[in-house]
CSV table of N, CA, C and O in Angstrom, one decimal:
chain,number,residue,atom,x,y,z
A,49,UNK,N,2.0,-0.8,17.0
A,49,UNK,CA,2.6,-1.4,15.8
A,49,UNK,C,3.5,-0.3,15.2
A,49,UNK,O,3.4,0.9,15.6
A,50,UNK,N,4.3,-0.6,14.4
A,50,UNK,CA,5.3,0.0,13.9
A,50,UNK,C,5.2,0.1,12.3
A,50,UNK,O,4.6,-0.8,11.7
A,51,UNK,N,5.8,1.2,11.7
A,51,UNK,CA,6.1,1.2,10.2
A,51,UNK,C,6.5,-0.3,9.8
A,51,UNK,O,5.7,-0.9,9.1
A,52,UNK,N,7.9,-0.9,10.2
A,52,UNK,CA,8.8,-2.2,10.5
A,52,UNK,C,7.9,-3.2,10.5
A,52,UNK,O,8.0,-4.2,9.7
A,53,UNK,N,6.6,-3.1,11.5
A,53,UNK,CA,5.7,-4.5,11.3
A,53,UNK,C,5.0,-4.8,10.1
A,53,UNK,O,4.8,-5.9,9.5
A,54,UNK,N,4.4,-3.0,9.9
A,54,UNK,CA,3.7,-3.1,8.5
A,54,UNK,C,4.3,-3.4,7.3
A,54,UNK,O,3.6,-3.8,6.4
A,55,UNK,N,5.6,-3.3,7.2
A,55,UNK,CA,6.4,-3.7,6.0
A,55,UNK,C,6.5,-5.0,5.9
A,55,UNK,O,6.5,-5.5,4.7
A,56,UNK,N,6.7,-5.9,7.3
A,56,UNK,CA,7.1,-7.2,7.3
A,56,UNK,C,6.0,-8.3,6.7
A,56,UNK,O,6.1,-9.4,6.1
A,57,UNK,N,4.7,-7.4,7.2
A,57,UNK,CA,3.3,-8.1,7.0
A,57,UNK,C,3.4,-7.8,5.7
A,57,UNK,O,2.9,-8.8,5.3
A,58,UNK,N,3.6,-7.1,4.8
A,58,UNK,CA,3.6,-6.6,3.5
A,58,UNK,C,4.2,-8.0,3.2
A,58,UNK,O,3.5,-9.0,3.1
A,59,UNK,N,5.3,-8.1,3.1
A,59,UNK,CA,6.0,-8.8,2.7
A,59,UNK,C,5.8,-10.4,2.6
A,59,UNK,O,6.2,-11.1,1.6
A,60,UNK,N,5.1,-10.7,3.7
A,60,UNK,CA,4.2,-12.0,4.1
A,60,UNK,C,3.0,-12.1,3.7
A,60,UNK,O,2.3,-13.1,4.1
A,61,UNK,N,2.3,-11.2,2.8
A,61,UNK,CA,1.2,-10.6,2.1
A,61,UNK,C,0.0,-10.8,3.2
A,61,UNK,O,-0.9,-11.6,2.9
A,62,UNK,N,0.0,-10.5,4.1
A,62,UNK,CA,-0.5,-10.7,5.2
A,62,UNK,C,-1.8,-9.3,5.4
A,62,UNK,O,-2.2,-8.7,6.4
A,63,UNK,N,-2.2,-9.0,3.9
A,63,UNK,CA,-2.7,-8.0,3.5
A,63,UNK,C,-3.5,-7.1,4.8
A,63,UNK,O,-3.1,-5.9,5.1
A,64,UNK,N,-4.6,-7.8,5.5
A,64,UNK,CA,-5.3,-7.2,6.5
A,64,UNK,C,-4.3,-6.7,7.9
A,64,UNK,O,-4.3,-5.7,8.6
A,65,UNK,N,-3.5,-7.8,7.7
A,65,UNK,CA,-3.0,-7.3,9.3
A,65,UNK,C,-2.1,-6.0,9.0
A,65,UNK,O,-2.1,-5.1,9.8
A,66,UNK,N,-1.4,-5.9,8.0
A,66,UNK,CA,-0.5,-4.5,7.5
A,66,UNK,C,-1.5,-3.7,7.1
A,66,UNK,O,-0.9,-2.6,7.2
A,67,UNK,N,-2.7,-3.5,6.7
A,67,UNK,CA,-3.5,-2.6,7.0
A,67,UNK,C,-3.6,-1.9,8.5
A,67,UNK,O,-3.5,-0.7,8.8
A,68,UNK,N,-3.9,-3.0,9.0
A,68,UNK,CA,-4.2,-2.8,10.4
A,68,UNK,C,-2.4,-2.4,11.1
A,68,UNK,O,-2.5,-1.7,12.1
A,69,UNK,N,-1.1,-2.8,10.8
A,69,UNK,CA,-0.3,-2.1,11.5
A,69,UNK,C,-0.1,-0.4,11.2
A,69,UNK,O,0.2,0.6,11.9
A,70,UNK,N,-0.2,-0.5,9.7
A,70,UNK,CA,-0.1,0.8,9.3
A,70,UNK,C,-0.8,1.4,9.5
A,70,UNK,O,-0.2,2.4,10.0
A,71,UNK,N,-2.3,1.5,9.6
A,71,UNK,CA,-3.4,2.1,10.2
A,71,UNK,C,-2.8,2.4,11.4
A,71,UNK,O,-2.4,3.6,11.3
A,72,UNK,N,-2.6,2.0,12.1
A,72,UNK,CA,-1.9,2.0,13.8
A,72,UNK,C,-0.6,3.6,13.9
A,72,UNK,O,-0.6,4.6,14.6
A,73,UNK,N,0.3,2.9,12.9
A,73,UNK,CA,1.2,3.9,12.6
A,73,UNK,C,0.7,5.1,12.5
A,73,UNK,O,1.0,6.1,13.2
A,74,UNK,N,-0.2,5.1,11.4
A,74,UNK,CA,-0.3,6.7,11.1
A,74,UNK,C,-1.4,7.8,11.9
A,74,UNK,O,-1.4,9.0,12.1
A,75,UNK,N,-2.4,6.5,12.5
A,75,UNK,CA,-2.7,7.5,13.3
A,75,UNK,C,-1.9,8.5,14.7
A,75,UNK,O,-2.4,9.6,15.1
A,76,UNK,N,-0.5,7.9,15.2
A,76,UNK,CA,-0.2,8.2,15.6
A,76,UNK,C,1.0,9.6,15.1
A,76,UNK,O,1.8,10.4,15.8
A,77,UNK,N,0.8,9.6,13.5
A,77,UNK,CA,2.1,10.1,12.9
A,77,UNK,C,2.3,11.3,13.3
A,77,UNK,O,1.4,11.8,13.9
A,78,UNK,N,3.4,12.0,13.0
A,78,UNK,CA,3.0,13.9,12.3
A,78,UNK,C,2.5,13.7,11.2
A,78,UNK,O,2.6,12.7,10.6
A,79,UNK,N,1.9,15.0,10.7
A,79,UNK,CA,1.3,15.1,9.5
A,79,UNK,C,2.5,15.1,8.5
A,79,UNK,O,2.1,14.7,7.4
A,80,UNK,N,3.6,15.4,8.5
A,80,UNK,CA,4.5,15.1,7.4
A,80,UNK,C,4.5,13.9,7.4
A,80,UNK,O,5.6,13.7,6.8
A,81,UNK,N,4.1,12.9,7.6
A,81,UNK,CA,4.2,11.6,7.4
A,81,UNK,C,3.0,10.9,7.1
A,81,UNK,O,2.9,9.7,6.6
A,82,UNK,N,1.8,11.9,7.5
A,82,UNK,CA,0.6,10.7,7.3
A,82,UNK,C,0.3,10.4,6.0
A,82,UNK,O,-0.2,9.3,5.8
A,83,UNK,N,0.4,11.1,5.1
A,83,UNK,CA,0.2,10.5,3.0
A,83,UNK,C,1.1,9.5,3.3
A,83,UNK,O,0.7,8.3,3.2
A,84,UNK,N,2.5,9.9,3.8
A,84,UNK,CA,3.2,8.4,3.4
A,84,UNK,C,3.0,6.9,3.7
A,84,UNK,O,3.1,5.9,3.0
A,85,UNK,N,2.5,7.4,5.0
A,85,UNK,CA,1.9,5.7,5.7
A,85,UNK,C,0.1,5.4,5.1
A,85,UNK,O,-0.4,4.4,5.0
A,86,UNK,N,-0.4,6.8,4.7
A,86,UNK,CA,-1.7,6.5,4.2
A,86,UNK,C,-1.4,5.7,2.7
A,86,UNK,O,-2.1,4.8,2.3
A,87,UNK,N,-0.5,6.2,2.2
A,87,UNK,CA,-0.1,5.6,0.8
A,87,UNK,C,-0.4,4.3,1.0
A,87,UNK,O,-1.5,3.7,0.8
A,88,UNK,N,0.9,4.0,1.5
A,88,UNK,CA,1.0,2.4,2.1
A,88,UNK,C,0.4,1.6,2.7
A,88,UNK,O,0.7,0.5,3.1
A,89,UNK,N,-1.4,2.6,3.1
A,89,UNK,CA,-2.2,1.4,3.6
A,89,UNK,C,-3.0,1.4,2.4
A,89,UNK,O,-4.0,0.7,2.3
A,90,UNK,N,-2.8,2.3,1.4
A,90,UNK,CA,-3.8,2.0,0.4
A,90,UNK,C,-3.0,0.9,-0.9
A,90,UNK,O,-3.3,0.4,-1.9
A,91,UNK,N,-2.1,0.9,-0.2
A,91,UNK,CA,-0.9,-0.2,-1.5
A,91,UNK,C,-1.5,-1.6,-0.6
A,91,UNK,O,-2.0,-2.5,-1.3
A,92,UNK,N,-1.5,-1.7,0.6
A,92,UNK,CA,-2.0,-3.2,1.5
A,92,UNK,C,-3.3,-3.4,1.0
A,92,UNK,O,-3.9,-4.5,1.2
A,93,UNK,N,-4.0,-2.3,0.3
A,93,UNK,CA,-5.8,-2.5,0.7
A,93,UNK,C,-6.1,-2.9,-0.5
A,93,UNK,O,-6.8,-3.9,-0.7
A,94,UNK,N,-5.3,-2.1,-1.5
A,94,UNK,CA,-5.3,-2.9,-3.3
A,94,UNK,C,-4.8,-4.0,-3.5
A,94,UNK,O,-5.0,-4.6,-4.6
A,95,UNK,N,-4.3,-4.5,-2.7
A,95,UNK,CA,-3.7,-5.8,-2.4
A,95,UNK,C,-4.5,-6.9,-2.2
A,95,UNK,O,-4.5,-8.1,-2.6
A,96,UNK,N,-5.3,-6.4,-1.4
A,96,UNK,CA,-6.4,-6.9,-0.3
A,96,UNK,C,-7.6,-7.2,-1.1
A,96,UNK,O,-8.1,-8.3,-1.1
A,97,UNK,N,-7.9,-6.2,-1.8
A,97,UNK,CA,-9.2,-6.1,-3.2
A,97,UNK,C,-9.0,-7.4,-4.0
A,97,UNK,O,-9.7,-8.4,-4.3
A,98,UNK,N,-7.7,-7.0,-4.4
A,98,UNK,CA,-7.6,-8.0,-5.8
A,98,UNK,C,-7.2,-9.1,-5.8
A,98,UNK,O,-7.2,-9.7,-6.9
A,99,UNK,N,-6.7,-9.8,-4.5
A,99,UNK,CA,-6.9,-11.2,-3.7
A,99,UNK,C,-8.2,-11.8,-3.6
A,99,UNK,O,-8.6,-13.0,-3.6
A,100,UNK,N,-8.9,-10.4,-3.4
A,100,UNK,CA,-10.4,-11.2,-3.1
A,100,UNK,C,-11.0,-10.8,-4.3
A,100,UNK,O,-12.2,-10.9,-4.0
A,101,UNK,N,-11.0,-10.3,-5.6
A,101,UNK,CA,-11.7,-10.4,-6.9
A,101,UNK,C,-12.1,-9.1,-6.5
A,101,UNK,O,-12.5,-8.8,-7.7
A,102,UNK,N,-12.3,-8.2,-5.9
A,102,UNK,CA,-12.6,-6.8,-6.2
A,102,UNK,C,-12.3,-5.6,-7.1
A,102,UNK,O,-12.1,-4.4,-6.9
A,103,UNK,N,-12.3,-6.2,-8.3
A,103,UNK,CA,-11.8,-5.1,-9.4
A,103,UNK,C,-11.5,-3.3,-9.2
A,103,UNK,O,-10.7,-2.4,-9.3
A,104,UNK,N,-12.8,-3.5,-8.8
A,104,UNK,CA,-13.5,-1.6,-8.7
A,104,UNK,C,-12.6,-1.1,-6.8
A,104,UNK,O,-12.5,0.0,-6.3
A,105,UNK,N,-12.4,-2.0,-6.4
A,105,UNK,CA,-11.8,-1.8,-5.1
A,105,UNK,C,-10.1,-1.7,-4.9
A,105,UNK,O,-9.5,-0.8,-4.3
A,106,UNK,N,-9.7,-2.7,-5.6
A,106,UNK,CA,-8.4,-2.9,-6.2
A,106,UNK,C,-8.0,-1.5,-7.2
A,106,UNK,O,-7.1,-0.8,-6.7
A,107,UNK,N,-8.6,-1.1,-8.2
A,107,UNK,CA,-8.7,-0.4,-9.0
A,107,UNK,C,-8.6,1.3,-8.3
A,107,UNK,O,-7.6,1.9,-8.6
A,108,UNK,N,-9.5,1.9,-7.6
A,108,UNK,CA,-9.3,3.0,-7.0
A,108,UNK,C,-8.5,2.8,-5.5
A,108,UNK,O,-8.7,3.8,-4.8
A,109,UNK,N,-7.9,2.0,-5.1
A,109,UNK,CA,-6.7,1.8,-3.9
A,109,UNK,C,-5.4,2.2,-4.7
A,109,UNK,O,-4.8,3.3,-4.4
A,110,UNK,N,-5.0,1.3,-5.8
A,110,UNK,CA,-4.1,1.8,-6.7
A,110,UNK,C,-4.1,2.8,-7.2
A,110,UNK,O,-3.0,3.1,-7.5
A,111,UNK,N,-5.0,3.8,-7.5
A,111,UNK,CA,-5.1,5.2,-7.8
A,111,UNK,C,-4.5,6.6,-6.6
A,111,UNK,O,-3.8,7.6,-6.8
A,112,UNK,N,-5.4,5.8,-5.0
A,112,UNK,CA,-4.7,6.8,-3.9
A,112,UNK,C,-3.4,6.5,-3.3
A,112,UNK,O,-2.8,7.2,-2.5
A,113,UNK,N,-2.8,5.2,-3.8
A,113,UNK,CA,-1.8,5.3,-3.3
A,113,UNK,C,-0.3,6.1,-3.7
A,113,UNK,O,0.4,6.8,-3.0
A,114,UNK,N,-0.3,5.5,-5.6
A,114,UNK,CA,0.2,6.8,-6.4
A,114,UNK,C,0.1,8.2,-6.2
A,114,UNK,O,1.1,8.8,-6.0
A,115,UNK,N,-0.9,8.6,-6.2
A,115,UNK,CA,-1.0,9.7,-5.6
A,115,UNK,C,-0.6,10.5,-4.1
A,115,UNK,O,-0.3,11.7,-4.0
A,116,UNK,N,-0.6,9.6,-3.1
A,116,UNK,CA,-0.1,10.0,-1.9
A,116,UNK,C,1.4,9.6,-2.0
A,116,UNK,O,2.0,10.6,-1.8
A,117,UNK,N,2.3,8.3,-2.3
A,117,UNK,CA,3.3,8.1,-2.1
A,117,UNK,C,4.3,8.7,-3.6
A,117,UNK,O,5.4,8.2,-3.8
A,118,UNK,N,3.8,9.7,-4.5
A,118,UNK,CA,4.5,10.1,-5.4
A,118,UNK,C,5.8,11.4,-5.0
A,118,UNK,O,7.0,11.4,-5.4
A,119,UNK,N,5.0,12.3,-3.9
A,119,UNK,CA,5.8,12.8,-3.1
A,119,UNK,C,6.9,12.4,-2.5
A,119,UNK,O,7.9,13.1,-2.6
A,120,UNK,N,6.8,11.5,-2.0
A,120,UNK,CA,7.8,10.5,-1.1
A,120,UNK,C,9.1,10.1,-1.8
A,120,UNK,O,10.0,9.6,-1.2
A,121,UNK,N,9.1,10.4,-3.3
A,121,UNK,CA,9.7,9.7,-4.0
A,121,UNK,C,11.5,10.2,-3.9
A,121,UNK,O,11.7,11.2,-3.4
A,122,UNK,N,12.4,9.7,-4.3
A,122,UNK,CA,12.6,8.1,-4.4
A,122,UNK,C,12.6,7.6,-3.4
A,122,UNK,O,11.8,6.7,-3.5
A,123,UNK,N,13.1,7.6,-2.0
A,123,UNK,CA,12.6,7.2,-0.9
A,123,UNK,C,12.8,7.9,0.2
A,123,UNK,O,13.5,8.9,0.5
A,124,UNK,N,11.9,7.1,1.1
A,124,UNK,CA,11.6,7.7,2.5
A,124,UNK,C,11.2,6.7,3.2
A,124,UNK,O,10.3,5.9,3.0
A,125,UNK,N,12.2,7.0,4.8
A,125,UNK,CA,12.1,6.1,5.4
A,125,UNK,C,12.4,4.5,5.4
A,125,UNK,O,12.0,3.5,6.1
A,126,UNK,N,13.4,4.6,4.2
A,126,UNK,CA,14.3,3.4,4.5
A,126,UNK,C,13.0,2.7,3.3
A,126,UNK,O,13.1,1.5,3.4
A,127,UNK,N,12.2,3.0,2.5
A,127,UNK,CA,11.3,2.5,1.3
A,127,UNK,C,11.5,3.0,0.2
A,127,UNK,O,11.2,4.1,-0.2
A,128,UNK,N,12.1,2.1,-0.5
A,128,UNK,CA,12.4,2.5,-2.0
A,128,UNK,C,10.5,3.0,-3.0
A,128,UNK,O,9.7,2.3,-3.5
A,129,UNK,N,10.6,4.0,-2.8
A,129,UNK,CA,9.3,4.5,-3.0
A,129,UNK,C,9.0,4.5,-4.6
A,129,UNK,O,7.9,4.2,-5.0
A,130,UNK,N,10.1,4.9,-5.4
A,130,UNK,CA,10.1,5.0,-6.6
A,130,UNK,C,9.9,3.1,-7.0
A,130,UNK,O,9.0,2.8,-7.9
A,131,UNK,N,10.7,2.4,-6.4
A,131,UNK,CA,10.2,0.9,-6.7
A,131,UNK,C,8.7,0.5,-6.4
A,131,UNK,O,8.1,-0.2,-7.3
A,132,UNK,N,8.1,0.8,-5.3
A,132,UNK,CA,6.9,0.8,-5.1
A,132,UNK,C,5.7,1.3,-5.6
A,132,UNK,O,4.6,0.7,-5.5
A,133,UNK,N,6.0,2.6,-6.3
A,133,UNK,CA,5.3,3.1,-7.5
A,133,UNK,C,5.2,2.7,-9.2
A,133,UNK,O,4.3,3.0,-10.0
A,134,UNK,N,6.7,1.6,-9.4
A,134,UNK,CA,6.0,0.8,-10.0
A,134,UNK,C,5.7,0.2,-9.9
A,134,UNK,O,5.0,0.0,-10.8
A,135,UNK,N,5.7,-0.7,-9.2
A,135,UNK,CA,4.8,-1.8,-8.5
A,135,UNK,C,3.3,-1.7,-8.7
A,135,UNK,O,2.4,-2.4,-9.3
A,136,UNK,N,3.4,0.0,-7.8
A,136,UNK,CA,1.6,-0.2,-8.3
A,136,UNK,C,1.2,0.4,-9.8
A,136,UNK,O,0.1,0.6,-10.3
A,137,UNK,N,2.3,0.7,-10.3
A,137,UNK,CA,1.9,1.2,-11.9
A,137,UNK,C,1.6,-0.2,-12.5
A,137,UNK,O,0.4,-0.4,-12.9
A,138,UNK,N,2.3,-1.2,-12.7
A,138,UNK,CA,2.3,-2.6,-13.1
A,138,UNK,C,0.9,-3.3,-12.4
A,138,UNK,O,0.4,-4.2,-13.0
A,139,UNK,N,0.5,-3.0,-11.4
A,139,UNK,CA,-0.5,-3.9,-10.7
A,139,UNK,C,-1.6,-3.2,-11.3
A,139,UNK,O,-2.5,-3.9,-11.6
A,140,UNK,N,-1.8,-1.9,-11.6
A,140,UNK,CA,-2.6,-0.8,-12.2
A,140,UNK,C,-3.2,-1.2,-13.6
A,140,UNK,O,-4.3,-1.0,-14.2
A,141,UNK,N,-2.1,-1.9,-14.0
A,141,UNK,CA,-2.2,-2.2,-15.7
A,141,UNK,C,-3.0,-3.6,-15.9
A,141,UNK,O,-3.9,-3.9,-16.7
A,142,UNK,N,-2.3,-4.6,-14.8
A,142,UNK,CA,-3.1,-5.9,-14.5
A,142,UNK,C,-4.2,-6.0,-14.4
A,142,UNK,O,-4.8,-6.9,-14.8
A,143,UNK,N,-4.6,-5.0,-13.7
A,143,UNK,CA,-6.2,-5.0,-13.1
A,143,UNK,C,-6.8,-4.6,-14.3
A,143,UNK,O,-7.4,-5.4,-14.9
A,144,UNK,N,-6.5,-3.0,-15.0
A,144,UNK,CA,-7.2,-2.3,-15.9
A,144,UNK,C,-7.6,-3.7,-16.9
A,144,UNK,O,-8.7,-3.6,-17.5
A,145,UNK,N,-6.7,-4.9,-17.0
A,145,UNK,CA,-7.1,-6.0,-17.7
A,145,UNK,C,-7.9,-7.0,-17.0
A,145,UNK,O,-7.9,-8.1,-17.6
A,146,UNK,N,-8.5,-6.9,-16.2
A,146,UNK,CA,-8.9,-7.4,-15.5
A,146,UNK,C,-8.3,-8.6,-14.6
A,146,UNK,O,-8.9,-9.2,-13.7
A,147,UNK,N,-7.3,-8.9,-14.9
A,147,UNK,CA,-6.0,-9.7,-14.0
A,147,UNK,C,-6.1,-9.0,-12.8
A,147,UNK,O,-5.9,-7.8,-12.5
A,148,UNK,N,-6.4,-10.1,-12.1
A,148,UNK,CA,-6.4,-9.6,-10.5
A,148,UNK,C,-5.2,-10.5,-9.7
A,148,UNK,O,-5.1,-10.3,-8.5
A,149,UNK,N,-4.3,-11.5,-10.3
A,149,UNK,CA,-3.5,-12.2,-9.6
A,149,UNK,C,-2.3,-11.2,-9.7
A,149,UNK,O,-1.6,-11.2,-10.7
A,150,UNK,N,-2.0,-10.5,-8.7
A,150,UNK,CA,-0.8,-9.3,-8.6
A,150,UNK,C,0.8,-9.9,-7.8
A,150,UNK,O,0.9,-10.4,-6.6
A,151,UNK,N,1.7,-9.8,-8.5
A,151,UNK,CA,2.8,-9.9,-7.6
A,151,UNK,C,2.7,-9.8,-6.4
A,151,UNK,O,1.8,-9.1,-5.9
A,152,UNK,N,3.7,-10.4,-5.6
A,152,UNK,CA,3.7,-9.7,-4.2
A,152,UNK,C,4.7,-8.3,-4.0
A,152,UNK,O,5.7,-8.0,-4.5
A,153,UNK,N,4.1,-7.7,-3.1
A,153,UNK,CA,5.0,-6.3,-2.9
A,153,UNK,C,6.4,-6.6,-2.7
A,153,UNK,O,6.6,-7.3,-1.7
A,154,UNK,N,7.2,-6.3,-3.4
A,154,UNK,CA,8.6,-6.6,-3.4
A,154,UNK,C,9.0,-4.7,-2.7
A,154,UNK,O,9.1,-3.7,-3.4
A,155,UNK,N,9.0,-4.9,-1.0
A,155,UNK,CA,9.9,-3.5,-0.7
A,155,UNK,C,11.4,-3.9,0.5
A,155,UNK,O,12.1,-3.0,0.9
């Protein structure tokens, strides 16, 4: 699988399987890249949480992914990173309300 697949599945909120391409990706990465694609499977997995009502799961996914893709910022690899940070700043604040119905990742 590719970065390209995991994005597309993002896109199709296809939450598990962009887990699973990104997973794919990074294990194969260099380490200059693995936060970034770790970011991005923790942006699929908070995704993944708060589809399925997992507050507390939702809730710290959104925490590692900020933190790994802040670096990245504004973008890398063709990912507007800085848009995707707020993304999960906004999905951060939904949850903290307990609103678990999250936009779809717009990258």
């Amino acid at each position: 699988m590719s970065l390209e697949r995991g994005l597309e599945l993002m896109r199709a909120e296809r939450w598990f399987d962009a887990h699973e391409a990104l997973e794919d990706e990074w294990r194969d990465a260099p380490e200059p890249e693995r936060d970034f694609l770790q970011g991005l499977v923790h942006v699929t997995v908070a995704w993944y949480h708060a589809a399925n009502g997992n507050r507390p799961g939702a809730e710290r996914q959104l925490e590692k992914a900020a933190r790994r893709l802040v670096p990245y910022a504004p973008t890398h690899r063709g990912v507007d990173v800085t848009a995707v940070l707020g993304q999960v700043e906004a999905a951060s604040a939904r949850v903290a309300e307990d609103l678990l119905d999250l936009l779809p990742v717009r990258l």
